[in-house]
Amino acid sequence: MSRLIVVSNRTPGKTVAAGGLAVALRKTLSEREGFWFGWSGKLTDSPSVQARFEDVEGLSVATIDLTRDDHQAYYAGFSNSILWPSFHLRLDLAHIDSTWYEGYRRVNQQFAQALLPLLKPDDVIWVHDYHLIPLASELRSLGATNRMGFYLHIPFPTADALYAIPHHLDLMRDVSRYDLVGMQANRDVAAFTEAVENMTHTNLAGDPLQLFDFARTEVAAFPIGSDPGAFSRMSVSSAASKMVKRMERVLAGQQLILGVDRLDYSKGLPQRVEAYEKLLENNNDLRRRVHMLQIAPPSRDTIKEYQETSDALDAICGRVMGRFADPDWAPITYVKRAYGQATLAGFYRMARVGLVTPLRDGMNLVAHEFISSQNPADPGVLVLSRFAGAAEIFEDAILVNPFDTDETAAALRLALVMPLEERKARWRTLMAAAEKHNVDDWSKGFLHRLSPVVAAPSQPARDIIYLG
Ligand code: F6P
C-alpha cells in the first residue's frame, strides 16, 4: 500500500488539542506507513528549508519553522482574518487586506519546497484545511505528480462571500489542482457547485468562457465523525470520574446544560448565553434547578475579533450572574481552558443538555462526542444549530436557529423537561448516526476514493468542467 502523507498547518502535539482535526487523523496515520507534515509551532528569523522529523507518541511528524512575518500574514492574516470569516459568512468581521496573500502564498511555497524531497512517487498526499489551499498547485509546479486530496474542515462560502476574498480566482484554480476535494456537508458541495457555475462567463456569441479545469477533480461530501466507541468508554473511565465526582458534588442534583467550544465568534457563544438568560427569565421554576457550564478554550487571541468575542462573553456571563445568582447559587460557570478528551467525555455524560449552537460550522465534532458519551439508560438531549454541518446527520436533535435566542431558550426548556422515553428514542437514532459517520470510515472512505486504483477516472467525476 502506498504511503500516506497528511499535511496540515498544526501537527499533533503532546498538549491537549483545542480542535478536532488532530484527534481525527492521529488514528488513521497510526495504522499506515507515512508521516504528518506541518508547521512546528516555532517562529524564527529565517524560514527553515529542511523539515525535522520527530516521533510524537508513535507518529512520525515532520515540521518546518516559519518566520514571524510570514506566519502573521499567512495564519492570523489571510487564513484567519480573510478566509475564516468569509467562509463562515462573516464579511463584517473580515479584514480585506490583499497584501497578506503574498505571505499566504509564500508559506504554501515553503511547505511545498520542504515536502517535495521527502516524497516518493506513489505517496498519497492528503492536505487539510483552508490554510493550505494552494499546496497542490505549488507541489505540482515543482514537478510532483502524486495523487493529492484536499479536505475542507470549515463550510464552503456562498458565491458572494467568495467574491469578497482577494485572489479568489487563483484559489479556485488551486482547488482544481487536487484529484479529490472533500467537504463536510452536502450544503458545502452545493455552494461550491453554485460558485463555479457563477464564475462561468459567456462571450458575445453566448459561448461559455471556461475559467477552470475541474476535469480531474472530484468534489464530494465526506462528513467527518468521531470515535463513538472511544467516547463511550472514556465517559465512564477512571480518568473521567475524578472530575465527574467533583462536579456532582457541586451540582447537587441540578440539571447540567453544557457547551464546549473553541472561543470563536463562529460558535455563537454570546447568543447561547443570552438564550440561557431568557430561559431563566421566563422560567422561575428552573432557577436553582439548572446550571450551565460553558468550556471555551481561547484561540487565535492575537486577532482583535477574537478578543472582542472573549470580552462579549465575559460581559454576558457577568450579566447573567448579576441578574440571577444568589450567595449560595451560581447559574453559570464559564471556564476558559482546554480539557482532555476523557474529562470532556465525563462532562458530556453528566449533562442533561448538550448545547451546540454555532452560527455556522463545518461539522462540529462536539455534537458527535456528546452523543457518544451518553448513558443509554438516561441520555441527555442535543440542542443543535441548523447551521452546523452536523444538522444534516443528526435530525433527531432539537434543531434551532442560533440567532433566535427565544427559539433556543424554548428548545432548552423542551430538552430539560423531555420524558425519559423520548430522550432514549431520540438518542438511539442519534447514536446510530454517530456510529454510521465514524471517523475511521470517514478517513477510509476519503482515502479509498483518493487511492490510485479506485481513481484515475477516464470520465470526469462530476459535471463542473471549466477548461481554462
Ligand atoms: O475548525 C477548523 C480548524 O482548523 C480545526 O480543524 C482545528 O482543529 C481548529 O480549527 C483549530 O484552529 P487553530 O489551529 O487556528 O487553533
XYZ file of C-alpha atoms and ligand atoms in Angstrom:
484
model
C 0.000 0.000 0.000
C 1.299 3.456 -0.831
C 2.421 5.721 1.987
C 0.086 8.391 3.319
C 1.366 11.915 3.846
C -1.006 14.043 5.913
C -0.398 17.779 5.684
C -1.948 20.398 7.945
C -0.964 23.694 9.474
C -0.824 22.307 13.002
C 0.643 18.893 13.655
C -0.336 16.674 16.585
C 1.487 17.771 19.685
C 1.856 16.486 23.172
C -0.504 19.037 24.673
C -4.315 18.994 24.915
C -5.741 19.737 21.446
C -8.343 22.507 21.238
C -9.864 21.249 17.984
C -10.942 18.027 16.366
C -8.540 17.641 13.444
C -5.597 16.167 15.327
C -7.876 13.760 17.118
C -9.451 12.607 13.869
C -6.276 11.922 11.916
C -3.963 10.510 14.548
C -5.688 7.129 14.314
C -5.593 6.894 10.501
C -1.905 7.618 10.336
C -1.038 5.265 13.149
C -2.408 2.394 11.006
C -0.476 3.148 7.823
C 3.051 3.947 6.634
C 3.793 7.603 6.100
C 4.112 10.779 8.130
C 2.390 14.010 9.128
C 3.831 17.247 7.789
C 3.202 20.780 9.015
C 4.304 23.813 10.958
C 6.481 23.193 14.022
C 4.779 25.886 16.080
C 8.114 27.772 16.154
C 8.684 31.258 14.767
C 12.176 32.151 13.603
C 14.020 34.981 11.858
C 14.742 32.957 8.742
C 12.478 30.261 7.247
C 13.543 26.615 7.540
C 14.096 24.812 4.254
C 14.519 21.328 5.655
C 11.919 19.501 7.686
C 12.801 17.946 11.049
C 11.324 14.561 11.917
C 10.278 13.557 15.395
C 8.278 10.799 16.963
C 5.099 12.016 18.641
C 3.547 9.160 20.585
C 4.331 6.671 17.810
C 3.553 9.018 14.921
C 6.227 10.239 12.544
C 5.875 14.011 12.326
C 7.934 16.294 10.043
C 7.821 20.019 10.684
C 9.246 23.295 9.468
C 9.601 26.657 11.211
C 8.056 29.818 9.795
C 9.250 33.384 10.045
C 7.291 35.696 12.320
C 6.227 37.952 9.441
C 5.177 35.126 7.141
C 3.225 33.476 9.917
C 1.423 36.700 10.725
C 0.391 37.204 7.080
C -0.422 33.534 6.432
C -2.123 32.471 9.673
C -3.516 35.482 11.553
C -3.851 37.452 8.302
C -5.030 35.686 5.158
C -6.206 32.418 6.777
C -7.948 33.705 9.867
C -8.829 37.319 9.087
C -9.967 36.753 5.489
C -10.695 33.101 4.701
C -12.140 32.094 8.074
C -14.658 34.964 8.416
C -15.599 34.857 4.712
C -16.112 31.092 4.675
C -18.269 31.496 7.806
C -20.245 34.288 6.101
C -18.959 36.963 8.499
C -17.762 39.526 5.979
C -18.418 42.167 8.655
C -15.510 40.651 10.613
C -13.166 40.151 7.647
C -10.169 42.410 7.008
C -9.780 42.542 3.302
C -6.055 43.267 3.157
C -4.751 41.753 -0.064
C -1.085 42.147 0.986
C -1.497 39.112 3.277
C -1.972 36.964 0.205
C 1.761 37.134 -0.602
C 2.646 35.716 2.823
C -0.037 33.026 2.455
C 1.363 32.033 -0.918
C 4.968 32.160 0.354
C 4.217 29.795 3.229
C 2.470 27.369 0.863
C 5.562 27.519 -1.382
C 7.785 26.895 1.627
C 5.654 23.886 2.615
C 5.949 22.531 -0.960
C 9.719 23.051 -1.143
C 10.329 21.326 2.174
C 7.894 18.474 1.470
C 8.969 17.646 -2.097
C 12.322 15.995 -1.231
C 10.554 13.750 1.292
C 8.091 12.342 -1.256
C 8.112 9.041 -3.137
C 6.287 8.975 -6.478
C 3.419 6.785 -5.280
C 2.830 8.590 -1.965
C -0.740 9.734 -1.492
C -0.927 13.267 -0.111
C -3.882 14.407 1.994
C -3.922 18.154 2.636
C -6.164 19.625 5.334
C -7.962 22.894 5.573
C -8.088 26.451 4.352
C -4.525 27.371 5.326
C -3.185 25.163 2.555
C -5.496 25.539 -0.452
C -2.575 26.346 -2.831
C -0.351 23.464 -1.729
C -1.209 21.118 -4.615
C -0.516 23.899 -7.148
C 2.819 24.625 -5.510
C 3.815 20.954 -5.375
C 2.739 20.383 -8.971
C 4.699 23.389 -10.171
C 7.776 21.739 -8.600
C 7.028 18.545 -10.560
C 5.066 16.374 -8.094
C 2.679 14.004 -9.855
C 1.306 12.267 -6.759
C -2.362 11.744 -6.056
C -3.428 14.691 -3.907
C -6.569 15.162 -1.878
C -7.850 18.203 -0.023
C -10.311 18.257 2.839
C -12.057 21.439 3.890
C -12.951 21.283 7.581
C -14.940 24.504 7.508
C -18.026 25.412 5.445
C -17.672 26.458 1.826
C -18.947 30.042 1.370
C -21.727 31.367 -0.808
C -20.600 32.814 -4.144
C -20.964 36.406 -2.851
C -18.732 35.757 0.143
C -16.222 34.005 -2.083
C -16.054 37.055 -4.371
C -15.099 39.220 -1.369
C -11.879 37.226 -0.951
C -8.867 38.730 -2.707
C -7.430 36.366 -5.331
C -10.434 34.042 -5.168
C -9.933 33.048 -8.816
C -6.389 31.890 -8.018
C -7.732 29.939 -5.060
C -10.392 28.233 -7.170
C -7.720 27.314 -9.707
C -5.666 25.934 -6.811
C -8.618 23.754 -5.789
C -8.689 22.319 -9.315
C -5.127 21.004 -8.894
C -6.311 18.361 -6.401
C -7.599 14.970 -7.517
C -10.201 14.797 -4.775
C -11.794 17.572 -2.720
C -13.796 16.593 0.347
C -16.289 18.818 2.111
C -18.207 18.365 5.340
C -21.789 18.594 4.129
C -23.969 18.455 1.027
C -24.678 22.135 1.602
C -20.954 22.870 1.014
C -20.777 20.865 -2.209
C -23.888 22.709 -3.422
C -22.293 26.089 -2.558
C -19.105 25.089 -4.363
C -21.010 23.969 -7.460
C -23.010 27.174 -7.483
C -19.880 29.296 -7.116
C -18.215 27.512 -10.031
C -21.315 27.926 -12.157
C -21.472 31.628 -11.255
C -17.918 32.046 -12.400
C -18.633 30.872 -15.903
C -18.700 33.893 -18.186
C -20.011 33.965 -21.708
C -18.529 35.716 -24.692
C -20.513 37.905 -27.073
C -21.627 34.843 -29.035
C -23.039 33.371 -25.813
C -20.413 30.601 -25.604
C -19.208 29.753 -22.114
C -15.724 31.052 -21.286
C -14.299 28.359 -19.126
C -12.133 29.558 -16.290
C -11.050 26.405 -14.546
C -10.415 22.813 -15.420
C -12.115 20.575 -12.877
C -11.994 17.603 -15.248
C -9.697 15.633 -12.975
C -11.108 16.890 -9.689
C -13.830 15.035 -7.867
C -15.734 17.123 -5.319
C -17.914 15.321 -2.805
C -19.230 15.447 0.752
C -17.387 13.289 3.271
C -18.923 14.187 6.651
C -16.331 13.762 9.383
C -17.185 11.955 12.610
C -15.734 10.950 15.957
C -14.785 7.625 17.531
C -18.079 6.790 19.292
C -16.748 3.635 20.964
C -13.797 5.512 22.452
C -16.011 8.315 23.824
C -18.465 5.827 25.245
C -15.633 4.049 27.074
C -13.912 7.258 28.169
C -17.119 8.670 29.623
C -17.063 6.005 32.352
C -13.275 5.721 32.693
C -11.431 6.469 35.902
C -9.816 9.450 34.139
C -13.299 10.949 33.699
C -14.744 10.007 37.046
C -12.421 12.193 39.130
C -13.800 15.410 37.661
C -17.326 13.971 37.415
C -17.389 13.291 41.156
C -16.264 16.847 41.910
C -18.921 18.246 39.591
C -21.650 16.026 41.013
C -20.931 17.399 44.469
C -21.205 20.962 43.186
C -24.347 20.301 41.129
C -26.154 18.529 43.956
C -28.960 17.329 41.672
C -29.195 20.391 39.391
C -29.543 19.608 35.679
C -26.427 20.461 33.701
C -26.534 22.388 30.411
C -23.141 22.028 28.753
C -21.330 23.908 25.970
C -17.807 23.063 24.773
C -16.254 25.211 22.030
C -13.105 26.977 20.971
C -13.577 30.635 21.867
C -14.512 31.717 18.352
C -17.149 34.130 17.063
C -18.480 31.437 14.726
C -19.586 29.405 17.746
C -22.350 31.823 18.768
C -21.312 31.927 22.422
C -22.828 35.279 23.467
C -26.109 34.322 21.744
C -26.060 30.998 23.582
C -25.657 32.607 26.995
C -28.355 35.110 26.076
C -30.692 32.188 25.312
C -29.884 30.734 28.727
C -30.578 34.123 30.292
C -34.023 34.084 28.623
C -34.631 30.565 29.902
C -34.041 31.753 33.470
C -36.010 34.933 32.888
C -39.073 33.056 31.582
C -38.968 30.035 33.864
C -38.845 30.869 37.544
C -39.260 27.182 38.328
C -35.928 26.323 36.724
C -33.833 28.696 38.814
C -31.633 26.802 41.278
C -32.543 23.611 39.384
C -30.272 24.100 36.373
C -26.652 25.052 35.894
C -24.870 25.995 32.688
C -21.215 25.069 32.191
C -19.513 26.671 29.212
C -15.995 25.458 28.446
C -14.275 27.770 25.953
C -10.510 27.426 25.448
C -9.166 30.651 23.907
C -7.886 30.510 20.361
C -6.299 32.942 17.837
C -6.185 35.515 20.600
C -3.859 37.898 18.772
C -6.777 38.729 16.466
C -8.945 41.650 17.570
C -12.274 39.995 16.746
C -11.403 37.034 18.965
C -10.521 39.361 21.854
C -13.839 41.146 21.318
C -15.747 37.848 21.374
C -13.986 36.965 24.589
C -14.925 40.363 26.087
C -18.537 39.985 24.922
C -18.753 36.587 26.558
C -17.227 37.886 29.807
C -19.797 40.663 29.833
C -22.846 38.499 29.227
C -21.763 35.809 31.698
C -21.262 38.591 34.264
C -24.717 39.952 33.473
C -26.367 36.552 33.967
C -24.553 36.158 37.283
C -25.562 39.674 38.359
C -29.212 39.078 37.473
C -29.763 35.573 38.788
C -27.015 34.443 41.184
C -27.672 34.063 44.918
C -24.955 33.849 47.542
C -25.475 30.084 47.524
C -26.338 29.546 43.821
C -24.449 30.359 40.625
C -26.438 29.962 37.390
C -23.382 29.634 35.168
C -19.754 28.548 35.231
C -17.549 29.739 32.429
C -14.121 28.139 32.018
C -11.553 29.431 29.533
C -9.391 26.334 29.440
C -8.979 23.154 27.364
C -9.647 19.740 28.907
C -8.527 16.280 27.869
C -10.920 14.023 25.991
C -11.660 11.755 28.954
C -12.651 14.645 31.194
C -14.835 16.077 28.435
C -16.469 12.688 27.913
C -17.304 12.624 31.636
C -18.840 16.115 31.408
C -20.854 15.150 28.323
C -22.294 12.128 30.107
C -23.336 14.173 33.129
C -25.098 16.801 31.035
C -28.861 16.737 30.596
C -28.448 19.086 27.622
C -25.599 19.415 25.120
C -25.888 22.943 23.748
C -24.144 23.110 20.361
C -25.257 26.316 18.690
C -22.632 27.659 16.266
C -23.780 30.425 13.913
C -22.086 28.428 11.169
C -19.842 25.387 11.418
C -18.225 22.833 9.116
C -19.369 19.769 11.075
C -18.976 20.255 14.850
C -17.453 17.225 16.474
C -18.669 18.224 19.933
C -22.146 17.149 18.791
C -20.759 13.700 17.884
C -18.782 13.402 21.106
C -21.727 14.441 23.273
C -23.984 11.788 21.730
C -21.333 9.068 22.003
C -20.735 9.750 25.700
C -24.348 9.397 26.856
C -25.682 6.817 29.267
C -28.142 4.739 27.145
C -30.388 4.292 30.191
C -30.625 8.032 30.916
C -29.350 10.008 27.927
C -29.105 13.770 27.613
C -30.631 15.821 24.791
C -28.728 17.526 21.999
C -29.801 21.075 21.110
C -28.109 21.727 17.803
C -27.738 24.645 15.406
C -29.315 24.208 11.984
C -26.189 25.863 10.597
C -23.721 23.196 11.731
C -22.855 20.511 9.168
C -23.888 18.057 11.924
C -27.537 19.095 11.404
C -27.515 17.095 8.135
C -26.698 13.987 10.162
C -28.454 14.466 13.494
C -32.052 15.122 12.524
C -33.289 13.855 15.893
C -31.536 16.583 17.810
C -33.645 19.616 18.705
C -32.627 21.855 15.820
C -32.542 25.608 16.428
C -31.727 28.849 14.694
C -28.907 30.097 16.950
C -29.564 33.727 16.005
C -33.047 33.381 17.503
C -32.361 33.299 21.233
C -36.088 32.929 22.060
C -36.196 29.773 19.994
C -33.046 28.419 21.660
C -34.467 29.237 25.112
C -37.662 27.336 24.226
C -35.586 24.401 22.936
C -33.652 24.365 26.208
C -36.892 24.173 28.180
C -38.119 21.345 25.948
C -34.860 19.447 26.447
C -34.938 19.888 30.230
C -38.484 18.564 30.624
C -38.311 15.863 27.940
C -39.609 12.495 29.241
C -37.093 9.666 29.576
C -38.690 7.517 26.849
C -38.429 10.305 24.289
C -34.852 11.040 25.303
C -33.967 7.396 24.837
C -35.704 7.126 21.460
C -34.016 10.255 20.133
C -30.641 9.203 21.473
C -30.820 5.763 19.834
C -31.299 7.386 16.430
C -28.576 9.934 17.108
C -26.129 7.263 18.260
C -26.832 5.153 15.174
C -25.982 8.202 13.053
C -22.801 8.913 15.060
C -21.742 5.293 14.573
C -22.523 5.356 10.882
C -20.467 8.523 10.395
C -17.476 7.500 12.497
C -14.013 8.962 11.943
C -12.484 5.688 10.849
C -14.907 5.212 7.981
C -14.540 8.893 7.122
C -10.799 8.645 6.560
C -11.030 5.209 4.925
C -13.777 6.453 2.598
C -11.786 9.518 1.569
C -8.550 7.602 1.088
C -10.280 4.832 -0.831
C -11.593 7.386 -3.327
C -8.158 9.023 -3.477
C -6.214 5.817 -3.960
C -4.627 5.375 -7.401
C -6.506 2.124 -8.122
C -10.003 3.454 -7.490
C -9.280 6.826 -9.010
C -7.901 7.748 -12.428
C -11.373 8.236 -13.906
C -11.450 8.263 -17.673
C -14.623 10.300 -17.354
C -14.736 13.474 -15.276
C -16.060 12.552 -11.840
C -18.590 15.357 -11.804
C -20.039 17.837 -14.127
C -18.183 21.016 -13.308
C -15.623 21.197 -16.039
C -14.263 24.554 -16.999
C -11.330 24.441 -19.348
C -9.088 27.459 -18.986
O -12.370 24.065 12.634
C -11.300 24.296 11.766
C -9.985 24.070 12.452
O -8.945 24.266 11.529
C -9.893 22.684 13.025
O -9.661 21.731 12.048
C -8.824 22.901 14.029
O -8.753 21.885 14.945
C -9.237 24.230 14.624
O -9.792 24.948 13.540
C -8.093 24.903 15.377
O -7.721 26.124 14.876
P -6.307 26.788 15.165
O -5.268 25.877 14.607
O -6.346 28.100 14.464
O -6.200 26.925 16.654
